[in-house]
Amino acid sequence: AVCAEMFVRALAALLLLAAMANAQILGGFTAKKVDDVPSHIYDAVRTAAFEAESNKLLNVCSYHTQVVAGVNHAVTYAVSGSCTDGELARVVIYEKLGGAGLEVGEIVAIKAES
């Protein structure tokens, strides 16, 4: 009976550690696949990045989300060149709860991470 109880406690501790390892850092951004950028976010970034040239394709280099009172979508894209050696920019788009609208943040130039 004592061994069974110790086994159950050890198993519970392992499951808790596994859950914590996969959990999002509270308040932090979580990396996502660039292919996971929702189409409405992609379109908003493309429109902000290229304004009049909104039919131009956007080369997304990284995508992160942060759950707040809504979702912050941080998208890094290549302005020119490639994601590894080109000119990059990042914009955060805030999506209000329930899809009640988008707020496009400032576009910031950043250095490529080689």
mmCIF file of N, CA and C in Angstrom:
data_model
loop_
_atom_site.group_PDB
_atom_site.id
_atom_site.type_symbol
_atom_site.label_atom_id
_atom_site.label_comp_id
_atom_site.label_asym_id
_atom_site.label_seq_id
_atom_site.Cartn_x
_atom_site.Cartn_y
_atom_site.Cartn_z
ATOM 1 N N ALA A 1 0.823 -1.194 0.000
ATOM 2 C CA ALA A 1 0.000 0.000 0.000
ATOM 3 C C ALA A 1 0.865 1.256 0.000
ATOM 4 N N VAL A 2 1.972 1.239 0.762
ATOM 5 C CA VAL A 2 2.866 2.390 0.820
ATOM 6 C C VAL A 2 3.546 2.578 -0.529
ATOM 7 N N CYS A 3 3.982 1.483 -1.167
ATOM 8 C CA CYS A 3 4.626 1.572 -2.477
ATOM 9 C C CYS A 3 3.668 2.117 -3.524
ATOM 10 N N ALA A 4 2.419 1.693 -3.502
ATOM 11 C CA ALA A 4 1.420 2.164 -4.462
ATOM 12 C C ALA A 4 1.178 3.658 -4.285
ATOM 13 N N GLU A 5 1.115 4.116 -3.031
ATOM 14 C CA GLU A 5 0.901 5.542 -2.775
ATOM 15 C C GLU A 5 2.102 6.359 -3.248
ATOM 16 N N MET A 6 3.310 5.873 -3.015
ATOM 17 C CA MET A 6 4.517 6.571 -3.475
ATOM 18 C C MET A 6 4.550 6.619 -4.997
ATOM 19 N N PHE A 7 4.151 5.530 -5.642
ATOM 20 C CA PHE A 7 4.119 5.484 -7.104
ATOM 21 C C PHE A 7 3.132 6.520 -7.646
ATOM 22 N N VAL A 8 1.952 6.609 -7.056
ATOM 23 C CA VAL A 8 0.933 7.558 -7.498
ATOM 24 C C VAL A 8 1.420 8.997 -7.324
ATOM 25 N N ARG A 9 2.073 9.271 -6.190
ATOM 26 C CA ARG A 9 2.604 10.620 -5.948
ATOM 27 C C ARG A 9 3.714 10.968 -6.940
ATOM 28 N N ALA A 10 4.587 9.995 -7.209
ATOM 29 C CA ALA A 10 5.670 10.234 -8.170
ATOM 30 C C ALA A 10 5.109 10.464 -9.569
ATOM 31 N N LEU A 11 4.108 9.696 -9.940
ATOM 32 C CA LEU A 11 3.485 9.851 -11.240
ATOM 33 C C LEU A 11 2.803 11.219 -11.346
ATOM 34 N N ALA A 12 2.122 11.634 -10.299
ATOM 35 C CA ALA A 12 1.460 12.940 -10.285
ATOM 36 C C ALA A 12 2.483 14.061 -10.421
ATOM 37 N N ALA A 13 3.614 13.914 -9.739
ATOM 38 C CA ALA A 13 4.670 14.928 -9.820
ATOM 39 C C ALA A 13 5.239 14.997 -11.232
ATOM 40 N N LEU A 14 5.446 13.862 -11.868
ATOM 41 C CA LEU A 14 5.951 13.841 -13.239
ATOM 42 C C LEU A 14 4.962 14.474 -14.210
ATOM 43 N N LEU A 15 3.692 14.178 -14.038
ATOM 44 C CA LEU A 15 2.674 14.770 -14.907
ATOM 45 C C LEU A 15 2.612 16.285 -14.725
ATOM 46 N N LEU A 16 2.750 16.745 -13.499
ATOM 47 C CA LEU A 16 2.755 18.176 -13.225
ATOM 48 C C LEU A 16 3.961 18.851 -13.876
ATOM 49 N N LEU A 17 5.129 18.239 -13.774
ATOM 50 C CA LEU A 17 6.334 18.789 -14.401
ATOM 51 C C LEU A 17 6.193 18.835 -15.916
ATOM 52 N N ALA A 18 5.623 17.789 -16.504
ATOM 53 C CA ALA A 18 5.418 17.763 -17.952
ATOM 54 C C ALA A 18 4.455 18.865 -18.382
ATOM 55 N N ALA A 19 3.400 19.078 -17.631
ATOM 56 C CA ALA A 19 2.434 20.129 -17.948
ATOM 57 C C ALA A 19 3.082 21.506 -17.845
ATOM 58 N N MET A 20 3.914 21.698 -16.827
ATOM 59 C CA MET A 20 4.586 22.978 -16.654
ATOM 60 C C MET A 20 5.573 23.240 -17.780
ATOM 61 N N ALA A 21 6.237 22.208 -18.276
ATOM 62 C CA ALA A 21 7.204 22.362 -19.352
ATOM 63 C C ALA A 21 6.527 22.797 -20.640
ATOM 64 N N ASN A 22 5.290 22.352 -20.856
ATOM 65 C CA ASN A 22 4.574 22.696 -22.083
ATOM 66 C C ASN A 22 3.713 23.947 -21.941
ATOM 67 N N ALA A 23 3.617 24.503 -20.759
ATOM 68 C CA ALA A 23 2.754 25.664 -20.532
ATOM 69 C C ALA A 23 3.394 26.932 -21.078
ATOM 70 N N GLN A 24 2.557 27.884 -21.481
ATOM 71 C CA GLN A 24 3.032 29.175 -21.929
ATOM 72 C C GLN A 24 3.500 29.960 -20.709
ATOM 73 N N ILE A 25 4.574 30.713 -20.870
ATOM 74 C CA ILE A 25 5.057 31.563 -19.793
ATOM 75 C C ILE A 25 4.033 32.667 -19.599
ATOM 76 N N LEU A 26 3.555 32.795 -18.393
ATOM 77 C CA LEU A 26 2.529 33.774 -18.098
ATOM 78 C C LEU A 26 3.019 35.170 -18.444
ATOM 79 N N GLY A 27 2.280 35.844 -19.303
ATOM 80 C CA GLY A 27 2.625 37.197 -19.698
ATOM 81 C C GLY A 27 3.654 37.280 -20.801
ATOM 82 N N GLY A 28 4.262 36.169 -21.168
ATOM 83 C CA GLY A 28 5.296 36.194 -22.198
ATOM 84 C C GLY A 28 4.762 35.810 -23.567
ATOM 85 N N PHE A 29 5.589 36.016 -24.575
ATOM 86 C CA PHE A 29 5.241 35.624 -25.931
ATOM 87 C C PHE A 29 5.606 34.166 -26.153
ATOM 88 N N THR A 30 4.804 33.472 -26.937
ATOM 89 C CA THR A 30 5.037 32.080 -27.277
ATOM 90 C C THR A 30 5.314 31.974 -28.770
ATOM 91 N N ALA A 31 6.419 31.308 -29.135
ATOM 92 C CA ALA A 31 6.766 31.143 -30.542
ATOM 93 C C ALA A 31 5.771 30.206 -31.218
ATOM 94 N N LYS A 32 5.412 30.563 -32.431
ATOM 95 C CA LYS A 32 4.524 29.759 -33.266
ATOM 96 C C LYS A 32 5.197 29.544 -34.614
ATOM 97 N N LYS A 33 4.663 28.621 -35.410
ATOM 98 C CA LYS A 33 5.163 28.419 -36.771
ATOM 99 C C LYS A 33 4.733 29.598 -37.632
ATOM 100 N N VAL A 34 5.587 29.997 -38.576
ATOM 101 C CA VAL A 34 5.226 31.121 -39.436
ATOM 102 C C VAL A 34 3.990 30.798 -40.275
ATOM 103 N N ASP A 35 3.759 29.529 -40.533
ATOM 104 C CA ASP A 35 2.568 29.128 -41.292
ATOM 105 C C ASP A 35 1.286 29.258 -40.475
ATOM 106 N N ASP A 36 1.409 29.475 -39.156
ATOM 107 C CA ASP A 36 0.244 29.575 -38.281
ATOM 108 C C ASP A 36 -0.317 30.992 -38.165
ATOM 109 N N VAL A 37 0.272 31.957 -38.879
ATOM 110 C CA VAL A 37 -0.252 33.323 -38.824
ATOM 111 C C VAL A 37 -1.660 33.310 -39.424
ATOM 112 N N PRO A 38 -2.674 33.702 -38.640
ATOM 113 C CA PRO A 38 -4.035 33.719 -39.188
ATOM 114 C C PRO A 38 -4.130 34.680 -40.380
ATOM 115 N N SER A 39 -4.979 34.367 -41.334
ATOM 116 C CA SER A 39 -5.059 35.158 -42.563
ATOM 117 C C SER A 39 -5.420 36.622 -42.288
ATOM 118 N N HIS A 40 -6.292 36.893 -41.314
ATOM 119 C CA HIS A 40 -6.665 38.283 -41.043
ATOM 120 C C HIS A 40 -5.507 39.065 -40.418
ATOM 121 N N ILE A 41 -4.636 38.384 -39.681
ATOM 122 C CA ILE A 41 -3.444 39.033 -39.115
ATOM 123 C C ILE A 41 -2.426 39.268 -40.224
ATOM 124 N N TYR A 42 -2.219 38.268 -41.078
ATOM 125 C CA TYR A 42 -1.309 38.393 -42.229
ATOM 126 C C TYR A 42 -1.722 39.596 -43.077
ATOM 127 N N ASP A 43 -3.012 39.682 -43.384
ATOM 128 C CA ASP A 43 -3.510 40.781 -44.216
ATOM 129 C C ASP A 43 -3.292 42.136 -43.547
ATOM 130 N N ALA A 44 -3.506 42.206 -42.232
ATOM 131 C CA ALA A 44 -3.304 43.461 -41.508
ATOM 132 C C ALA A 44 -1.831 43.872 -41.514
ATOM 133 N N VAL A 45 -0.930 42.904 -41.338
ATOM 134 C CA VAL A 45 0.511 43.202 -41.368
ATOM 135 C C VAL A 45 0.911 43.636 -42.769
ATOM 136 N N ARG A 46 0.446 42.910 -43.777
ATOM 137 C CA ARG A 46 0.793 43.237 -45.165
ATOM 138 C C ARG A 46 0.310 44.643 -45.518
ATOM 139 N N THR A 47 -0.903 44.982 -45.119
ATOM 140 C CA THR A 47 -1.437 46.322 -45.403
ATOM 141 C C THR A 47 -0.617 47.391 -44.689
ATOM 142 N N ALA A 48 -0.254 47.154 -43.436
ATOM 143 C CA ALA A 48 0.559 48.122 -42.687
ATOM 144 C C ALA A 48 1.959 48.244 -43.276
ATOM 145 N N ALA A 49 2.511 47.137 -43.735
ATOM 146 C CA ALA A 49 3.886 47.132 -44.243
ATOM 147 C C ALA A 49 4.001 47.768 -45.614
ATOM 148 N N PHE A 50 3.054 47.480 -46.479
ATOM 149 C CA PHE A 50 3.191 47.896 -47.868
ATOM 150 C C PHE A 50 2.194 48.960 -48.302
ATOM 151 N N GLU A 51 1.261 49.313 -47.452
ATOM 152 C CA GLU A 51 0.250 50.331 -47.701
ATOM 153 C C GLU A 51 -0.353 50.202 -49.100
ATOM 154 N N ALA A 52 0.054 51.030 -50.037
ATOM 155 C CA ALA A 52 -0.563 51.039 -51.368
ATOM 156 C C ALA A 52 -0.281 49.765 -52.150
ATOM 157 N N GLU A 53 0.821 49.082 -51.828
ATOM 158 C CA GLU A 53 1.180 47.855 -52.538
ATOM 159 C C GLU A 53 0.656 46.634 -51.781
ATOM 160 N N SER A 54 -0.603 46.652 -51.376
ATOM 161 C CA SER A 54 -1.146 45.602 -50.517
ATOM 162 C C SER A 54 -1.277 44.247 -51.209
ATOM 163 N N ASN A 55 -1.038 44.205 -52.533
ATOM 164 C CA ASN A 55 -1.067 42.909 -53.224
ATOM 165 C C ASN A 55 0.288 42.209 -53.160
ATOM 166 N N LYS A 56 1.288 42.870 -52.621
ATOM 167 C CA LYS A 56 2.629 42.318 -52.480
ATOM 168 C C LYS A 56 2.627 41.214 -51.422
ATOM 169 N N LEU A 57 3.392 40.140 -51.650
ATOM 170 C CA LEU A 57 3.473 39.053 -50.680
ATOM 171 C C LEU A 57 4.398 39.429 -49.528
ATOM 172 N N LEU A 58 4.068 38.939 -48.355
ATOM 173 C CA LEU A 58 4.831 39.222 -47.145
ATOM 174 C C LEU A 58 5.673 38.001 -46.802
ATOM 175 N N ASN A 59 6.983 38.188 -46.609
ATOM 176 C CA ASN A 59 7.874 37.096 -46.227
ATOM 177 C C ASN A 59 7.991 37.082 -44.699
ATOM 178 N N VAL A 60 7.170 36.244 -44.048
ATOM 179 C CA VAL A 60 7.144 36.171 -42.583
ATOM 180 C C VAL A 60 8.345 35.371 -42.092
ATOM 181 N N CYS A 61 9.099 35.951 -41.151
ATOM 182 C CA CYS A 61 10.292 35.304 -40.601
ATOM 183 C C CYS A 61 10.019 34.648 -39.247
ATOM 184 N N SER A 62 9.171 35.260 -38.431
ATOM 185 C CA SER A 62 8.809 34.665 -37.147
ATOM 186 C C SER A 62 7.444 35.176 -36.722
ATOM 187 N N TYR A 63 6.807 34.367 -35.876
ATOM 188 C CA TYR A 63 5.464 34.701 -35.402
ATOM 189 C C TYR A 63 5.353 34.263 -33.950
ATOM 190 N N HIS A 64 4.908 35.177 -33.094
ATOM 191 C CA HIS A 64 4.726 34.905 -31.671
ATOM 192 C C HIS A 64 3.367 35.447 -31.235
ATOM 193 N N THR A 65 2.780 34.807 -30.235
ATOM 194 C CA THR A 65 1.531 35.309 -29.681
ATOM 195 C C THR A 65 1.681 35.496 -28.175
ATOM 196 N N GLN A 66 0.873 36.386 -27.646
ATOM 197 C CA GLN A 66 0.831 36.653 -26.214
ATOM 198 C C GLN A 66 -0.636 36.845 -25.844
ATOM 199 N N VAL A 67 -1.104 36.015 -24.925
ATOM 200 C CA VAL A 67 -2.488 36.132 -24.477
ATOM 201 C C VAL A 67 -2.561 37.194 -23.394
ATOM 202 N N VAL A 68 -3.367 38.204 -23.648
ATOM 203 C CA VAL A 68 -3.611 39.277 -22.676
ATOM 204 C C VAL A 68 -5.135 39.374 -22.581
ATOM 205 N N ALA A 69 -5.701 40.555 -22.508
ATOM 206 C CA ALA A 69 -7.155 40.694 -22.597
ATOM 207 C C ALA A 69 -7.480 40.747 -24.086
ATOM 208 N N GLY A 70 -7.184 39.663 -24.759
ATOM 209 C CA GLY A 70 -7.192 39.528 -26.213
ATOM 210 C C GLY A 70 -5.904 38.804 -26.568
ATOM 211 N N VAL A 71 -5.396 39.022 -27.765
ATOM 212 C CA VAL A 71 -4.147 38.370 -28.180
ATOM 213 C C VAL A 71 -3.259 39.378 -28.898
ATOM 214 N N ASN A 72 -1.991 39.445 -28.487
ATOM 215 C CA ASN A 72 -0.979 40.194 -29.225
ATOM 216 C C ASN A 72 -0.336 39.234 -30.217
ATOM 217 N N HIS A 73 -0.296 39.635 -31.482
ATOM 218 C CA HIS A 73 0.348 38.846 -32.530
ATOM 219 C C HIS A 73 1.598 39.612 -32.959
ATOM 220 N N ALA A 74 2.787 39.093 -32.661
ATOM 221 C CA ALA A 74 4.039 39.735 -33.060
ATOM 222 C C ALA A 74 4.540 39.037 -34.317
ATOM 223 N N VAL A 75 4.641 39.799 -35.389
ATOM 224 C CA VAL A 75 5.059 39.241 -36.671
ATOM 225 C C VAL A 75 6.327 39.955 -37.118
ATOM 226 N N THR A 76 7.381 39.174 -37.386
ATOM 227 C CA THR A 76 8.621 39.704 -37.942
ATOM 228 C C THR A 76 8.668 39.287 -39.397
ATOM 229 N N TYR A 77 8.988 40.240 -40.272
ATOM 230 C CA TYR A 77 8.992 39.949 -41.705
ATOM 231 C C TYR A 77 10.184 40.614 -42.380
ATOM 232 N N ALA A 78 10.538 40.097 -43.550
ATOM 233 C CA ALA A 78 11.649 40.654 -44.324
ATOM 234 C C ALA A 78 11.119 41.799 -45.178
ATOM 235 N N VAL A 79 11.693 42.979 -44.979
ATOM 236 C CA VAL A 79 11.346 44.140 -45.789
ATOM 237 C C VAL A 79 12.042 44.007 -47.135
ATOM 238 N N SER A 80 13.286 43.556 -47.095
ATOM 239 C CA SER A 80 14.055 43.290 -48.307
ATOM 240 C C SER A 80 15.024 42.158 -47.994
ATOM 241 N N GLY A 81 15.404 41.419 -48.998
ATOM 242 C CA GLY A 81 16.306 40.291 -48.793
ATOM 243 C C GLY A 81 15.600 39.141 -48.100
ATOM 244 N N SER A 82 16.388 38.331 -47.391
ATOM 245 C CA SER A 82 15.838 37.142 -46.734
ATOM 246 C C SER A 82 15.739 37.359 -45.229
ATOM 247 N N CYS A 83 15.189 36.368 -44.558
ATOM 248 C CA CYS A 83 15.042 36.451 -43.105
ATOM 249 C C CYS A 83 16.383 36.390 -42.382
ATOM 250 N N THR A 84 17.401 35.820 -43.016
ATOM 251 C CA THR A 84 18.696 35.676 -42.340
ATOM 252 C C THR A 84 19.667 36.808 -42.629
ATOM 253 N N ASP A 85 19.542 37.475 -43.772
ATOM 254 C CA ASP A 85 20.507 38.528 -44.068
ATOM 255 C C ASP A 85 19.870 39.777 -44.673
ATOM 256 N N GLY A 86 18.579 39.888 -44.556
ATOM 257 C CA GLY A 86 17.900 41.048 -45.122
ATOM 258 C C GLY A 86 17.540 42.080 -44.080
ATOM 259 N N GLU A 87 16.814 43.074 -44.526
ATOM 260 C CA GLU A 87 16.305 44.114 -43.647
ATOM 261 C C GLU A 87 14.968 43.618 -43.087
ATOM 262 N N LEU A 88 14.861 43.564 -41.756
ATOM 263 C CA LEU A 88 13.663 43.023 -41.117
ATOM 264 C C LEU A 88 12.894 44.104 -40.375
ATOM 265 N N ALA A 89 11.613 43.824 -40.158
ATOM 266 C CA ALA A 89 10.774 44.707 -39.358
ATOM 267 C C ALA A 89 9.834 43.842 -38.528
ATOM 268 N N ARG A 90 9.370 44.392 -37.421
ATOM 269 C CA ARG A 90 8.436 43.672 -36.543
ATOM 270 C C ARG A 90 7.271 44.601 -36.218
ATOM 271 N N VAL A 91 6.089 44.015 -36.202
ATOM 272 C CA VAL A 91 4.895 44.754 -35.806
ATOM 273 C C VAL A 91 4.076 43.857 -34.885
ATOM 274 N N VAL A 92 3.464 44.471 -33.893
ATOM 275 C CA VAL A 92 2.569 43.746 -32.992
ATOM 276 C C VAL A 92 1.153 44.220 -33.283
ATOM 277 N N ILE A 93 0.294 43.264 -33.531
ATOM 278 C CA ILE A 93 -1.110 43.556 -33.771
ATOM 279 C C ILE A 93 -1.904 42.998 -32.605
ATOM 280 N N TYR A 94 -2.689 43.872 -31.984
ATOM 281 C CA TYR A 94 -3.526 43.476 -30.854
ATOM 282 C C TYR A 94 -4.907 43.121 -31.385
ATOM 283 N N GLU A 95 -5.332 41.886 -31.100
ATOM 284 C CA GLU A 95 -6.666 41.437 -31.478
ATOM 285 C C GLU A 95 -7.535 41.441 -30.227
ATOM 286 N N LYS A 96 -8.561 42.262 -30.256
ATOM 287 C CA LYS A 96 -9.443 42.389 -29.093
ATOM 288 C C LYS A 96 -10.212 41.100 -28.858
ATOM 289 N N LEU A 97 -10.651 40.919 -27.627
ATOM 290 C CA LEU A 97 -11.433 39.737 -27.266
ATOM 291 C C LEU A 97 -12.644 39.586 -28.180
ATOM 292 N N GLY A 98 -12.938 38.350 -28.546
ATOM 293 C CA GLY A 98 -14.126 38.071 -29.344
ATOM 294 C C GLY A 98 -14.035 38.576 -30.766
ATOM 295 N N GLY A 99 -12.836 38.877 -31.240
ATOM 296 C CA GLY A 99 -12.680 39.365 -32.603
ATOM 297 C C GLY A 99 -13.293 40.736 -32.819
ATOM 298 N N ALA A 100 -13.314 41.563 -31.768
ATOM 299 C CA ALA A 100 -13.963 42.875 -31.820
ATOM 300 C C ALA A 100 -13.107 43.940 -32.492
ATOM 301 N N GLY A 101 -12.082 43.557 -33.212
ATOM 302 C CA GLY A 101 -11.259 44.527 -33.927
ATOM 303 C C GLY A 101 -9.773 44.309 -33.716
ATOM 304 N N LEU A 102 -8.986 44.970 -34.549
ATOM 305 C CA LEU A 102 -7.532 44.885 -34.507
ATOM 306 C C LEU A 102 -6.942 46.275 -34.306
ATOM 307 N N GLU A 103 -5.841 46.324 -33.556
ATOM 308 C CA GLU A 103 -5.078 47.557 -33.407
ATOM 309 C C GLU A 103 -3.655 47.268 -33.866
ATOM 310 N N VAL A 104 -3.220 47.965 -34.900
ATOM 311 C CA VAL A 104 -1.880 47.758 -35.457
ATOM 312 C C VAL A 104 -0.902 48.662 -34.735
ATOM 313 N N GLY A 105 0.138 48.057 -34.188
ATOM 314 C CA GLY A 105 1.165 48.821 -33.490
ATOM 315 C C GLY A 105 2.172 49.417 -34.454
ATOM 316 N N GLU A 106 3.174 50.054 -33.895
ATOM 317 C CA GLU A 106 4.234 50.681 -34.678
ATOM 318 C C GLU A 106 5.116 49.607 -35.323
ATOM 319 N N ILE A 107 5.517 49.859 -36.564
ATOM 320 C CA ILE A 107 6.446 48.957 -37.250
ATOM 321 C C ILE A 107 7.862 49.369 -36.843
ATOM 322 N N VAL A 108 8.633 48.381 -36.347
ATOM 323 C CA VAL A 108 9.966 48.645 -35.832
ATOM 324 C C VAL A 108 10.994 47.854 -36.642
ATOM 325 N N ALA A 109 12.039 48.545 -37.117
ATOM 326 C CA ALA A 109 13.126 47.868 -37.828
ATOM 327 C C ALA A 109 13.964 47.098 -36.821
ATOM 328 N N ILE A 110 14.346 45.866 -37.184
ATOM 329 C CA ILE A 110 15.190 45.041 -36.305
ATOM 330 C C ILE A 110 16.297 44.418 -37.130
ATOM 331 N N LYS A 111 17.312 43.905 -36.460
ATOM 332 C CA LYS A 111 18.431 43.249 -37.135
ATOM 333 C C LYS A 111 18.130 41.775 -37.324
ATOM 334 N N ALA A 112 18.566 41.234 -38.436
ATOM 335 C CA ALA A 112 18.405 39.786 -38.707
ATOM 336 C C ALA A 112 19.244 39.012 -37.718
ATOM 337 N N GLU A 113 18.696 37.882 -37.266
ATOM 338 C CA GLU A 113 19.433 37.002 -36.354
ATOM 339 C C GLU A 113 20.090 35.907 -37.173
ATOM 340 N N SER A 114 21.376 36.073 -37.479
ATOM 341 C CA SER A 114 22.070 35.095 -38.305
ATOM 342 C C SER A 114 22.478 33.891 -37.531
#
